[in-house]
Amino acid sequence: MANNPSSMPLLAASGLCKSFGGIQAVSNAEIKVQQGSITGLIGPNGAGKTTLFNLLSNFICPDKGKVIFDGEPIQQLKSHKIAQQGLVRTFQVARALSRLSVLENMLLAAQKQTGEKFWAVQFQPHIVVKEEKELREKAMFILESVGLAHKAQDYAGSLSGGQRKLLEIGRALMTDPKLILLDEPAAGVNPTLIREICDRIVAWNKDGMTFLIIEHNMDVIMSLCDRVWVLAEGHNLAMGSPEEIQTNSQVLEAYLGT
Ligand SMILES: Nc1ncnc2c1ncn2[C@@H]1O[C@H](COP(=O)(O)OP(=O)(O)OP(=O)(O)O)[C@@H](O)[C@H]1O
Ligand SMILES: [Mg+2]
């Protein structure tokens, strides 16, 4: 790990701003994610949560602001470089390629494949074959852990909404990340599968994976998260333990409408 003493957050963003025309989607926002934590990000519809994810992962460029990941500034890096450094994100609407198999979707997510390099294929076919085999084994291992191994050869398009979310997480895990940003992993997922997704997140977290999770399902946030950040109208509204957030009057007013 690069230059990341335990006191330093794994991810620290500050002063992030993004406007779309007249709409200030994110305004001077801050967020910190501690190594080994499951951190929550909540807020009403349109609060700027997904935009904040897009800024953290540089899917869109911030107008202003700084993002430090694992001790390094990353706001100037392209999003694929950020992913290579270990910060990956999933999307609010799962992005699996429907006409590829579940296994092919997993293999596509993997980085640094020698097989993609022309000269390596010409001169080192044995290495390419070995890498492909290892990658398939890794993909099947991860598919086991997300409960999709039995679907490996099926088209991704045949998966349910919940299974697509699990495939998204599986694809993220293929890149050996340090931090996974999950955008609404429980949205549109049936309650049984939500429980399963939560159990798996807890297990991966115990194995050392750090998560930042956007979610409207408060049971999920309250049961998983160590810390919760609240955004409203692009601004930081509050931050604290799930208990503190649940009883914060400003949050109740802005978010729960009470
Ligand atoms: N590409 C874009 N172009 C124009 N406006 C955008 C764009 N992306 C987001 N916005 C606007 O920015 C604001 C914040 O949107 P964002 O999607 O980040 O909210 P959110 O907190 O993720 O909401 P939800 O909980 O509904 O997913 C909204 O007003 C939205 O309409
Ligand atoms: Mg969103």
Tab-separated table of N, CA and C and ligand atoms in Angstrom, residues 20-21 23-26 43-52 54 60 92 183-184 214 216 231, ligand 1:
chain	number	residue	atom	x	y	z
A	20	PHE	N	-24.131	21.295	-13.542
A	20	PHE	CA	-24.581	20.962	-14.891
A	20	PHE	C	-25.460	22.126	-15.331
A	21	GLY	N	-24.935	22.973	-16.209
A	21	GLY	CA	-25.684	24.171	-16.572
A	21	GLY	C	-25.990	24.965	-15.316
A	23	ILE	N	-27.599	23.839	-12.706
A	23	ILE	CA	-27.808	22.999	-11.505
A	23	ILE	C	-26.488	22.715	-10.813
A	24	GLN	N	-26.404	23.137	-9.552
A	24	GLN	CA	-25.205	22.829	-8.757
A	24	GLN	C	-25.452	21.459	-8.121
A	25	ALA	N	-24.983	20.398	-8.800
A	25	ALA	CA	-25.278	19.032	-8.343
A	25	ALA	C	-24.488	18.671	-7.093
A	26	VAL	N	-23.226	19.111	-7.041
A	26	VAL	CA	-22.371	18.858	-5.871
A	26	VAL	C	-21.662	20.158	-5.532
A	43	GLY	N	-28.981	10.354	1.201
A	43	GLY	CA	-29.519	11.674	0.895
A	43	GLY	C	-30.732	11.500	0.009
A	44	PRO	N	-31.599	12.509	-0.037
A	44	PRO	CA	-32.820	12.401	-0.849
A	44	PRO	C	-32.496	12.252	-2.334
A	45	ASN	N	-33.481	11.866	-3.116
A	45	ASN	CA	-33.310	11.802	-4.582
A	45	ASN	C	-32.778	13.135	-5.083
A	46	GLY	N	-31.786	13.074	-5.963
A	46	GLY	CA	-31.233	14.293	-6.547
A	46	GLY	C	-30.275	15.037	-5.641
A	47	ALA	N	-29.870	14.411	-4.515
A	47	ALA	CA	-28.980	15.082	-3.555
A	47	ALA	C	-27.557	15.236	-4.085
A	48	GLY	N	-27.209	14.443	-5.119
A	48	GLY	CA	-25.863	14.534	-5.677
A	48	GLY	C	-24.985	13.326	-5.355
A	49	LYS	N	-25.577	12.255	-4.855
A	49	LYS	CA	-24.789	11.083	-4.420
A	49	LYS	C	-24.076	10.413	-5.603
A	50	THR	N	-24.853	10.134	-6.660
A	50	THR	CA	-24.232	9.474	-7.826
A	50	THR	C	-23.209	10.397	-8.474
A	51	THR	N	-23.540	11.689	-8.518
A	51	THR	CA	-22.575	12.644	-9.079
A	51	THR	C	-21.284	12.623	-8.257
A	52	LEU	N	-21.409	12.529	-6.938
A	52	LEU	CA	-20.218	12.463	-6.087
A	52	LEU	C	-19.402	11.204	-6.426
A	54	ASN	N	-19.352	9.747	-9.298
A	54	ASN	CA	-18.749	10.018	-10.609
A	54	ASN	C	-17.513	10.901	-10.477
A	60	ILE	N	-16.798	11.727	-14.297
A	60	ILE	CA	-16.926	13.099	-14.763
A	60	ILE	C	-15.917	13.948	-13.994
A	92	GLN	N	-25.568	2.633	-10.645
A	92	GLN	CA	-26.941	2.589	-10.135
A	92	GLN	C	-27.784	1.657	-11.024
A	183	ASP	N	-23.270	1.774	-5.851
A	183	ASP	CA	-24.372	2.724	-6.014
A	183	ASP	C	-25.694	1.961	-5.973
A	184	GLU	N	-26.354	2.009	-4.847
A	184	GLU	CA	-27.660	1.381	-4.615
A	184	GLU	C	-27.678	-0.124	-4.919
A	214	ILE	N	-23.861	3.810	-1.463
A	214	ILE	CA	-25.050	4.660	-1.574
A	214	ILE	C	-26.257	3.741	-1.472
A	216	HIS	N	-30.759	3.820	-0.518
A	216	HIS	CA	-31.973	4.413	0.053
A	216	HIS	C	-32.588	3.501	1.104
A	231	LEU	N	-25.806	13.711	2.305
A	231	LEU	CA	-25.790	14.825	1.350
A	231	LEU	C	-27.219	15.321	1.155
B	1	LIG	N1	-25.295	14.462	-16.542
B	1	LIG	C1	-26.139	15.323	-15.954
B	1	LIG	N2	-26.608	16.392	-16.623
B	1	LIG	C2	-27.445	17.276	-16.033
B	1	LIG	N3	-27.860	17.182	-14.759
B	1	LIG	C3	-27.427	16.131	-14.050
B	1	LIG	C4	-26.559	15.149	-14.596
B	1	LIG	N4	-26.294	14.222	-13.638
B	1	LIG	C5	-26.976	14.605	-12.541
B	1	LIG	N5	-27.653	15.748	-12.783
B	1	LIG	C6	-28.488	16.475	-11.823
B	1	LIG	O1	-27.703	16.650	-10.646
B	1	LIG	C7	-28.492	16.464	-9.483
B	1	LIG	C8	-27.906	15.349	-8.642
B	1	LIG	O2	-28.138	14.106	-9.315
B	1	LIG	P1	-27.594	12.721	-8.779
B	1	LIG	O3	-27.945	11.699	-9.808
B	1	LIG	O4	-26.171	12.856	-8.424
B	1	LIG	O5	-28.463	12.520	-7.469
B	1	LIG	P2	-28.608	11.243	-6.523
B	1	LIG	O6	-28.400	11.731	-5.132
B	1	LIG	O7	-27.757	10.137	-7.004
B	1	LIG	O8	-30.151	10.885	-6.715
B	1	LIG	P3	-30.895	9.436	-6.660
B	1	LIG	O9	-31.019	9.093	-5.209
B	1	LIG	O10	-32.220	9.713	-7.282
B	1	LIG	O11	-30.076	8.478	-7.448
B	1	LIG	C9	-29.911	16.215	-9.951
B	1	LIG	O12	-30.595	17.434	-9.973
B	1	LIG	C10	-29.721	15.698	-11.365
B	1	LIG	O13	-30.834	15.957	-12.170
